[in-house]
Amino acid sequence: MDPFVSDPTEPVKTSPQTQTQGQEEEGLGADPSFNSSYTESVGATAATQADDEAESRAPGSPSPPRRPPSISSRRDPIRAGCFRRLAASCEAARIREAALLRESKPPAAKAEDPDEPIWPPKSPHWRRYVELQTMGSSPSNPVPNPDENSLSHPPRKESQYMLADKVVGQWDDSDTENSSGSASYQIVYYKNAQGENTFLVPPKKRKFTIDTYAVECSTCQKWRIIPSKLKYEQIRENIIHVPFSCKYVHGWKPEVTCHDPTDISEGNGMVWAIDKPAIPQTPPGWERKITLRSEQGTRFADVYYICPAGRKLRSMKEVERCFEDNPDYAAVLQLSQFSFKVPKPPNRPRQSELIEPTEGIYAQLLTRLL
DNA sequence: GCCACCGGTGGC
DNA sequence: GCCACCGGTGGC
């Protein structure tokens, strides 16, 4: 069983405190795999809901998604209330129609599979991995005893369980299809006129795309790239109680040990964004989208959730309102499954984090990236 | 007209 | 000082 997996469809059980004891023991004692049937089942569920969404948006669909009211409309409480009730009514109708369509025809092609590998062919890290595979230079180190590394080291403090939302590599001139991500460290590099990588502040209105996710091994402190956003979110949700280790990489990249070089390093000219640990997995059918702000402003990034009907939510208050408007959502989801905590750049840690005695990772990355 | 992006601000 | 919330606005 995948030690990092929890079921996002069961709201109450998503709390790490209530689920991880058995998982942790199992994860430490067995050779873990991220290709578990549970993971596939979660992916299938998400895909099914994505299908529903795609169907509801298809040309000729009985009722296309309704846009939320404009800002000016929201200013008027009466009008805003009318809009919300109307939107809720329309959305309930769409859900009913989608259910009817699902019963009457086979599912359409998947709109988006959260478990789909996110970096090939864009990420240079993926290319590097493929090169190593084709060259036969994959480490020949023996597969370690799973207990060998993890049990001999005490659990790290919470603040040290930093995931790295990977690192993003290029400008996003297209839509931010893969920009959602809750990564922990995100790296973005910029190219100058000569095509060289630089650390220049990007021009305004350019978007970053998060196309790689990485997690730090709690044993060797090396970064391991996670093959999909779904797996990344599973690891992130449980990482406090199930510390990540290189041995878990076996599920998608065999024969990796703590003796192998890090998959990525912070000195490669990319921008890293540090995610908070224990952020809940994005509910199936929903999308958690992170938009990095382009300049050194008052904020580093924005977090949005996009509901299955396409409504964009910017805060917990808006999630609450969405639940009020859509009882179908409230019936299967809880507010605790949402988090608007934004990733932090390693060079701009919070003041409270600077004085924490365990913030070596922050400080080190901060120094190198600047 | 819409919306992505940015910044102001009030609560903690 | 931090951050959740949301209003303003410029670009499309």
Short mmCIF file of C-alpha atoms (C1' of nucleotides) in Angstrom, two decimals:
data_model
loop_
_atom_site.label_atom_id
_atom_site.label_comp_id
_atom_site.label_asym_id
_atom_site.label_seq_id
_atom_site.Cartn_x
_atom_site.Cartn_y
_atom_site.Cartn_z
CA MET A 1 0.00 0.00 0.00
CA ASP A 2 1.17 3.45 -0.83
CA PRO A 3 2.09 5.00 2.48
CA PHE A 4 1.35 8.52 1.30
CA VAL A 5 -2.03 7.88 -0.16
CA SER A 6 -5.22 8.92 1.49
CA ASP A 7 -8.63 9.05 -0.03
CA PRO A 8 -9.62 12.58 -1.06
CA THR A 9 -13.17 11.41 -1.53
CA GLU A 10 -13.51 10.78 2.19
CA PRO A 11 -13.28 14.19 3.79
CA VAL A 12 -13.06 13.20 7.40
CA LYS A 13 -10.30 10.71 6.80
CA THR A 14 -8.04 13.20 5.10
CA SER A 15 -6.74 14.49 8.38
CA PRO A 16 -3.18 13.24 8.78
CA GLN A 17 -3.71 12.82 12.48
CA THR A 18 -6.44 10.27 11.91
CA GLN A 19 -4.97 8.21 9.19
CA THR A 20 -1.27 7.95 9.22
CA GLN A 21 -0.39 5.68 12.06
CA GLY A 22 -1.00 2.46 10.19
CA GLN A 23 0.29 3.93 6.97
CA GLU A 24 3.50 4.96 8.53
CA GLU A 25 4.17 1.54 9.92
CA GLU A 26 3.37 -0.07 6.63
CA GLY A 27 5.46 2.42 4.72
CA LEU A 28 8.49 1.83 6.82
CA GLY A 29 8.21 -1.92 6.84
CA ALA A 30 7.44 -2.70 3.22
CA ASP A 31 8.81 -1.73 -0.10
CA PRO A 32 6.45 1.04 -1.03
CA SER A 33 5.07 1.62 -4.46
CA PHE A 34 3.27 4.63 -5.82
CA ASN A 35 1.64 2.54 -8.51
CA SER A 36 -0.82 1.12 -6.07
CA SER A 37 -4.30 0.17 -7.13
CA TYR A 38 -5.54 2.76 -4.67
CA THR A 39 -3.75 5.48 -6.51
CA GLU A 40 -5.16 4.24 -9.77
CA SER A 41 -8.58 4.20 -8.25
CA VAL A 42 -8.23 7.79 -7.11
CA GLY A 43 -7.02 8.78 -10.53
CA ALA A 44 -9.92 7.01 -12.16
CA THR A 45 -12.35 8.79 -9.91
CA ALA A 46 -10.82 12.13 -10.73
CA ALA A 47 -10.84 11.29 -14.41
CA THR A 48 -14.48 10.38 -14.26
CA GLN A 49 -15.36 13.69 -12.70
CA ALA A 50 -13.17 15.45 -15.21
CA ASP A 51 -15.15 13.65 -17.88
CA ASP A 52 -18.31 14.97 -16.38
CA GLU A 53 -16.95 18.44 -16.50
CA ALA A 54 -15.81 18.01 -20.07
CA GLU A 55 -19.20 16.72 -21.01
CA SER A 56 -20.93 19.62 -19.37
CA ARG A 57 -18.79 21.99 -21.40
CA ALA A 58 -19.03 20.16 -24.70
CA PRO A 59 -20.51 21.97 -27.69
CA GLY A 60 -24.20 21.41 -27.83
CA SER A 61 -24.37 20.67 -24.16
CA PRO A 62 -27.78 21.58 -22.78
CA SER A 63 -26.49 24.20 -20.38
CA PRO A 64 -22.96 25.58 -20.50
CA PRO A 65 -21.34 26.62 -17.20
CA ARG A 66 -22.53 29.93 -15.91
CA ARG A 67 -19.96 32.54 -15.10
CA PRO A 68 -19.94 33.99 -11.61
CA PRO A 69 -21.35 37.47 -11.14
CA SER A 70 -19.13 40.40 -11.89
CA ILE A 71 -17.48 42.52 -9.23
CA SER A 72 -19.98 45.28 -9.75
CA SER A 73 -22.80 42.84 -9.24
CA ARG A 74 -21.28 41.50 -6.06
CA ARG A 75 -21.19 44.96 -4.60
CA ASP A 76 -24.97 44.95 -4.40
CA PRO A 77 -25.97 42.40 -1.77
CA ILE A 78 -29.42 41.95 -3.19
CA ARG A 79 -28.23 41.45 -6.73
CA ALA A 80 -25.39 39.25 -5.54
CA GLY A 81 -27.83 37.05 -3.68
CA CYS A 82 -30.00 36.77 -6.79
CA PHE A 83 -26.97 35.84 -8.87
CA ARG A 84 -25.90 33.21 -6.35
CA ARG A 85 -29.33 31.62 -6.24
CA LEU A 86 -29.57 31.67 -10.03
CA ALA A 87 -26.10 30.21 -10.42
CA ALA A 88 -26.89 27.50 -7.88
CA SER A 89 -30.04 26.60 -9.72
CA CYS A 90 -28.24 26.42 -13.05
CA GLU A 91 -25.39 24.42 -11.60
CA ALA A 92 -27.74 21.89 -10.01
CA ALA A 93 -29.42 21.50 -13.38
CA ARG A 94 -26.07 20.93 -15.07
CA ILE A 95 -25.17 18.27 -12.54
CA ARG A 96 -28.45 16.49 -13.18
CA GLU A 97 -27.93 16.71 -16.94
CA ALA A 98 -24.39 15.43 -16.63
CA ALA A 99 -25.65 12.44 -14.65
CA LEU A 100 -28.21 11.70 -17.33
CA LEU A 101 -25.59 11.98 -20.06
CA ARG A 102 -23.28 9.69 -18.14
CA GLU A 103 -25.98 7.07 -17.96
CA SER A 104 -26.85 7.34 -21.62
CA LYS A 105 -23.41 7.19 -23.23
CA PRO A 106 -19.87 5.98 -22.51
CA PRO A 107 -17.45 8.41 -20.89
CA ALA A 108 -15.72 10.87 -23.15
CA ALA A 109 -11.98 11.16 -23.43
CA LYS A 110 -10.30 12.30 -20.25
CA ALA A 111 -10.00 16.03 -19.88
CA GLU A 112 -7.12 15.83 -17.49
CA ASP A 113 -5.56 13.01 -15.54
CA PRO A 114 -3.98 14.32 -12.34
CA ASP A 115 -1.82 11.23 -12.20
CA GLU A 116 -0.44 11.81 -15.66
CA PRO A 117 3.29 12.48 -15.59
CA ILE A 118 3.67 16.22 -15.66
CA TRP A 119 7.08 16.95 -16.96
CA PRO A 120 7.77 14.98 -20.13
CA PRO A 121 8.71 16.22 -22.51
CA LYS A 122 9.13 19.73 -21.14
CA SER A 123 11.35 19.28 -18.15
CA PRO A 124 15.12 19.04 -18.52
CA HIS A 125 15.06 16.76 -15.50
CA TRP A 126 12.98 14.25 -17.36
CA ARG A 127 15.35 14.37 -20.30
CA ARG A 128 18.23 13.79 -17.94
CA TYR A 129 16.49 10.81 -16.43
CA VAL A 130 15.77 9.34 -19.87
CA GLU A 131 19.40 9.85 -20.87
CA LEU A 132 20.58 8.01 -17.79
CA GLN A 133 18.19 5.19 -18.51
CA THR A 134 19.24 4.85 -22.14
CA MET A 135 22.92 5.05 -21.28
CA GLY A 136 22.52 2.27 -18.80
CA SER A 137 24.04 4.48 -16.20
CA SER A 138 21.28 3.95 -13.79
CA PRO A 139 22.86 3.46 -10.43
CA SER A 140 23.83 -0.10 -9.82
CA ASN A 141 23.57 0.25 -6.10
CA PRO A 142 21.81 -2.62 -4.48
CA VAL A 143 18.26 -2.02 -3.40
CA PRO A 144 18.51 -1.04 0.21
CA ASN A 145 16.68 -2.58 3.05
CA PRO A 146 13.73 -0.25 3.48
CA ASP A 147 14.30 -0.22 7.17
CA GLU A 148 17.92 0.57 6.81
CA ASN A 149 17.70 4.27 6.21
CA SER A 150 14.52 5.47 7.71
CA LEU A 151 14.49 3.80 11.08
CA SER A 152 17.98 4.80 11.99
CA HIS A 153 17.12 8.46 11.74
CA PRO A 154 14.71 10.24 14.04
CA PRO A 155 11.80 12.00 12.40
CA ARG A 156 12.56 15.50 11.36
CA LYS A 157 10.74 18.45 12.71
CA GLU A 158 7.72 19.63 10.83
CA SER A 159 9.37 22.68 9.43
CA GLN A 160 11.95 20.52 7.73
CA TYR A 161 9.45 18.55 5.71
CA MET A 162 9.57 20.91 2.82
CA LEU A 163 8.35 19.72 -0.50
CA ALA A 164 9.44 21.33 -3.55
CA ASP A 165 7.04 22.11 -6.08
CA LYS A 166 9.13 21.79 -8.57
CA VAL A 167 10.59 23.74 -10.32
CA VAL A 168 9.39 25.28 -13.21
CA GLY A 169 11.36 25.70 -16.10
CA GLN A 170 10.19 27.97 -18.77
CA TRP A 171 7.97 30.82 -19.59
CA ASP A 172 4.45 29.94 -20.05
CA ASP A 173 3.31 31.61 -23.18
CA SER A 174 0.30 29.42 -23.36
CA ASP A 175 -2.40 28.91 -20.87
CA THR A 176 -1.44 27.76 -17.42
CA GLU A 177 -2.54 24.23 -17.99
CA ASN A 178 -0.08 22.77 -15.56
CA SER A 179 0.41 25.70 -13.34
CA SER A 180 -1.64 24.33 -10.58
CA GLY A 181 0.47 22.62 -8.33
CA SER A 182 1.13 22.86 -4.91
CA ALA A 183 4.65 22.49 -4.90
CA SER A 184 7.00 23.24 -2.44
CA TYR A 185 9.87 24.44 -4.32
CA GLN A 186 9.37 25.89 -7.65
CA ILE A 187 12.17 26.90 -9.90
CA VAL A 188 11.79 29.14 -12.85
CA TYR A 189 14.63 30.11 -15.07
CA TYR A 190 14.68 32.84 -17.57
CA LYS A 191 16.46 33.05 -20.88
CA ASN A 192 18.09 36.21 -22.10
CA ALA A 193 18.50 37.31 -25.67
CA GLN A 194 21.45 35.00 -26.14
CA GLY A 195 19.43 32.09 -24.93
CA GLU A 196 21.38 31.83 -21.72
CA ASN A 197 19.73 31.06 -18.47
CA THR A 198 19.69 34.02 -16.15
CA PHE A 199 18.19 35.03 -12.87
CA LEU A 200 16.68 38.20 -14.20
CA VAL A 201 13.35 39.27 -12.89
CA PRO A 202 10.83 38.32 -15.52
CA PRO A 203 8.98 40.97 -17.43
CA LYS A 204 5.53 41.87 -16.35
CA LYS A 205 2.59 39.79 -17.43
CA ARG A 206 4.67 36.72 -18.08
CA LYS A 207 3.42 33.57 -16.45
CA PHE A 208 5.29 30.76 -14.81
CA THR A 209 4.31 27.18 -15.23
CA ILE A 210 4.91 24.65 -12.52
CA ASP A 211 5.90 21.59 -14.47
CA THR A 212 7.90 19.61 -11.95
CA TYR A 213 7.36 18.59 -8.37
CA ALA A 214 10.04 17.40 -6.00
CA VAL A 215 10.26 16.24 -2.43
CA GLU A 216 13.25 16.22 -0.14
CA CYS A 217 14.38 12.90 1.28
CA SER A 218 14.18 13.01 5.04
CA THR A 219 17.27 10.81 5.28
CA CYS A 220 19.79 12.24 2.82
CA GLN A 221 18.16 15.65 2.16
CA LYS A 222 18.40 15.09 -1.58
CA TRP A 223 15.59 16.17 -3.82
CA ARG A 224 13.60 13.55 -5.71
CA ILE A 225 11.34 14.48 -8.56
CA ILE A 226 7.79 13.25 -8.19
CA PRO A 227 6.29 11.97 -11.44
CA SER A 228 2.83 13.46 -11.12
CA LYS A 229 0.93 16.17 -9.35
CA LEU A 230 -1.38 13.60 -7.81
CA LYS A 231 1.47 11.69 -6.19
CA TYR A 232 3.02 14.93 -5.08
CA GLU A 233 -0.17 15.98 -3.34
CA GLN A 234 -0.47 12.58 -1.69
CA ILE A 235 3.06 12.86 -0.34
CA ARG A 236 2.57 16.46 0.73
CA GLU A 237 -0.60 15.72 2.63
CA ASN A 238 0.99 12.98 4.72
CA ILE A 239 4.62 13.97 4.85
CA ILE A 240 4.59 15.08 8.46
CA HIS A 241 3.56 11.66 9.64
CA VAL A 242 5.08 9.66 6.81
CA PRO A 243 8.46 11.23 6.13
CA PHE A 244 9.53 10.94 2.54
CA SER A 245 12.56 8.81 1.74
CA CYS A 246 14.45 7.83 -1.39
CA LYS A 247 13.17 4.30 -1.00
CA TYR A 248 9.69 5.47 -1.98
CA VAL A 249 11.09 6.52 -5.35
CA HIS A 250 11.22 2.82 -6.26
CA GLY A 251 7.57 3.06 -7.21
CA TRP A 252 8.44 4.97 -10.37
CA LYS A 253 12.24 5.00 -10.65
CA PRO A 254 13.85 1.72 -9.60
CA GLU A 255 17.19 1.33 -7.91
CA VAL A 256 17.40 4.84 -6.54
CA THR A 257 19.07 5.14 -3.17
CA CYS A 258 20.29 7.92 -0.96
CA HIS A 259 23.73 7.37 -2.49
CA ASP A 260 22.55 8.63 -5.87
CA PRO A 261 22.89 12.27 -6.78
CA THR A 262 20.02 14.59 -6.20
CA ASP A 263 17.50 14.82 -9.03
CA ILE A 264 17.54 18.59 -8.92
CA SER A 265 19.52 21.23 -7.16
CA GLU A 266 18.75 24.80 -6.38
CA GLY A 267 21.68 26.11 -8.35
CA ASN A 268 20.33 25.43 -11.80
CA GLY A 269 18.85 28.82 -12.38
CA MET A 270 15.28 27.94 -11.65
CA VAL A 271 13.02 29.57 -9.11
CA TRP A 272 11.87 27.43 -6.24
CA ALA A 273 8.65 27.75 -4.32
CA ILE A 274 8.34 26.05 -0.98
CA ASP A 275 5.02 24.45 -0.26
CA LYS A 276 3.50 24.06 3.14
CA PRO A 277 3.30 20.49 4.36
CA ALA A 278 -0.01 18.79 5.08
CA ILE A 279 -2.02 20.69 2.50
CA PRO A 280 -4.94 18.39 1.70
CA GLN A 281 -5.20 16.69 -1.63
CA THR A 282 -7.31 18.53 -4.15
CA PRO A 283 -10.76 16.92 -4.26
CA PRO A 284 -11.40 14.87 -7.42
CA GLY A 285 -12.91 16.98 -10.14
CA TRP A 286 -11.55 20.17 -8.64
CA GLU A 287 -8.34 21.94 -9.58
CA ARG A 288 -5.97 23.74 -7.25
CA LYS A 289 -4.19 26.36 -9.24
CA ILE A 290 -1.14 28.31 -8.17
CA THR A 291 -0.26 31.48 -10.03
CA LEU A 292 3.12 32.94 -9.32
CA ARG A 293 3.25 36.69 -9.40
CA SER A 294 5.73 37.97 -11.89
CA GLU A 295 7.62 40.50 -9.86
CA GLN A 296 8.89 41.04 -6.38
CA GLY A 297 5.69 42.43 -4.99
CA THR A 298 3.82 42.19 -1.79
CA ARG A 299 2.84 38.62 -2.53
CA PHE A 300 4.62 35.72 -4.16
CA ALA A 301 1.72 33.76 -5.51
CA ASP A 302 -2.03 33.30 -5.54
CA VAL A 303 -3.93 30.09 -4.93
CA TYR A 304 -7.25 29.36 -6.58
CA TYR A 305 -9.59 26.44 -6.64
CA ILE A 306 -11.66 25.75 -9.71
CA CYS A 307 -14.79 23.75 -9.04
CA PRO A 308 -16.07 21.07 -11.43
CA ALA A 309 -18.44 23.61 -12.96
CA GLY A 310 -15.57 25.94 -13.73
CA ARG A 311 -16.17 28.53 -11.01
CA LYS A 312 -12.96 30.09 -9.75
CA LEU A 313 -12.67 30.47 -6.00
CA ARG A 314 -10.14 32.78 -4.39
CA SER A 315 -10.70 32.24 -0.68
CA MET A 316 -12.29 30.00 1.91
CA LYS A 317 -15.19 32.44 2.04
CA GLU A 318 -15.80 31.88 -1.63
CA VAL A 319 -15.63 28.11 -1.11
CA GLU A 320 -18.24 28.46 1.60
CA ARG A 321 -20.46 30.46 -0.73
CA CYS A 322 -19.92 27.89 -3.43
CA PHE A 323 -21.03 25.17 -1.04
CA GLU A 324 -24.10 27.19 -0.14
CA ASP A 325 -24.95 27.57 -3.79
CA ASN A 326 -24.22 23.92 -4.56
CA PRO A 327 -25.47 21.55 -1.87
CA ASP A 328 -24.16 18.68 -3.96
CA TYR A 329 -20.63 19.84 -3.25
CA ALA A 330 -21.28 20.38 0.43
CA ALA A 331 -22.71 16.88 0.70
CA VAL A 332 -19.43 15.22 -0.24
CA LEU A 333 -16.80 17.78 0.66
CA GLN A 334 -15.62 19.66 3.72
CA LEU A 335 -13.92 23.01 3.99
CA SER A 336 -10.96 21.27 5.59
CA GLN A 337 -10.20 19.75 2.20
CA PHE A 338 -9.26 23.18 0.90
CA SER A 339 -6.23 25.26 1.64
CA PHE A 340 -5.27 28.62 0.21
CA LYS A 341 -1.81 28.66 1.74
CA VAL A 342 0.57 29.94 -0.87
CA PRO A 343 4.04 28.53 -1.46
CA LYS A 344 6.91 30.69 -0.34
CA PRO A 345 10.06 31.52 -2.21
CA PRO A 346 13.13 30.34 -0.32
CA ASN A 347 14.60 33.82 -0.54
CA ARG A 348 11.66 35.45 1.17
CA PRO A 349 10.80 33.37 4.20
CA ARG A 350 8.40 34.74 6.72
CA GLN A 351 9.94 36.53 9.66
CA SER A 352 8.59 33.92 12.00
CA GLU A 353 10.32 31.26 9.93
CA LEU A 354 13.63 33.05 10.03
CA ILE A 355 13.85 32.81 13.77
CA GLU A 356 12.90 29.15 13.85
CA PRO A 357 15.92 27.04 14.75
CA THR A 358 15.10 24.44 12.11
CA GLU A 359 14.97 26.68 9.12
CA GLY A 360 18.31 25.75 7.69
CA ILE A 361 16.77 24.67 4.47
CA TYR A 362 15.13 28.01 4.00
CA ALA A 363 18.22 29.96 4.79
CA GLN A 364 20.50 27.86 2.65
CA LEU A 365 18.33 28.03 -0.40
CA LEU A 366 17.78 31.66 0.15
CA THR A 367 21.44 32.40 0.06
CA ARG A 368 22.17 30.35 -3.01
CA LEU A 369 19.29 31.55 -5.07
CA LEU A 370 19.96 35.17 -4.44
"C1'" DG B 1 -17.04 43.27 -21.15
"C1'" DC B 2 -14.28 39.90 -19.00
"C1'" DC B 3 -10.73 38.39 -16.18
"C1'" DA B 4 -5.96 37.74 -14.67
"C1'" DC B 5 -3.17 40.08 -11.88
"C1'" DC B 6 -1.93 43.18 -8.29
"C1'" DG B 7 -2.22 45.66 -4.05
"C1'" DG B 8 -4.87 47.62 -0.01
"C1'" DT B 9 -6.50 46.59 4.36
"C1'" DG B 10 -8.44 44.77 8.43
"C1'" DG B 11 -8.15 41.03 11.63
"C1'" DC B 12 -5.22 38.27 14.14
"C1'" DG C 1 4.32 41.23 10.97
"C1'" DC C 2 1.57 38.01 8.62
"C1'" DC C 3 -2.12 36.71 5.86
"C1'" DA C 4 -6.94 36.10 4.31
"C1'" DC C 5 -9.98 38.51 1.73
"C1'" DC C 6 -11.48 41.04 -2.03
"C1'" DG C 7 -11.68 45.45 -4.72
"C1'" DG C 8 -9.41 47.90 -8.57
"C1'" DT C 9 -7.72 47.92 -13.08
"C1'" DG C 10 -5.14 47.22 -17.23
"C1'" DG C 11 -4.78 44.13 -20.96
"C1'" DC C 12 -7.12 41.38 -23.96
#
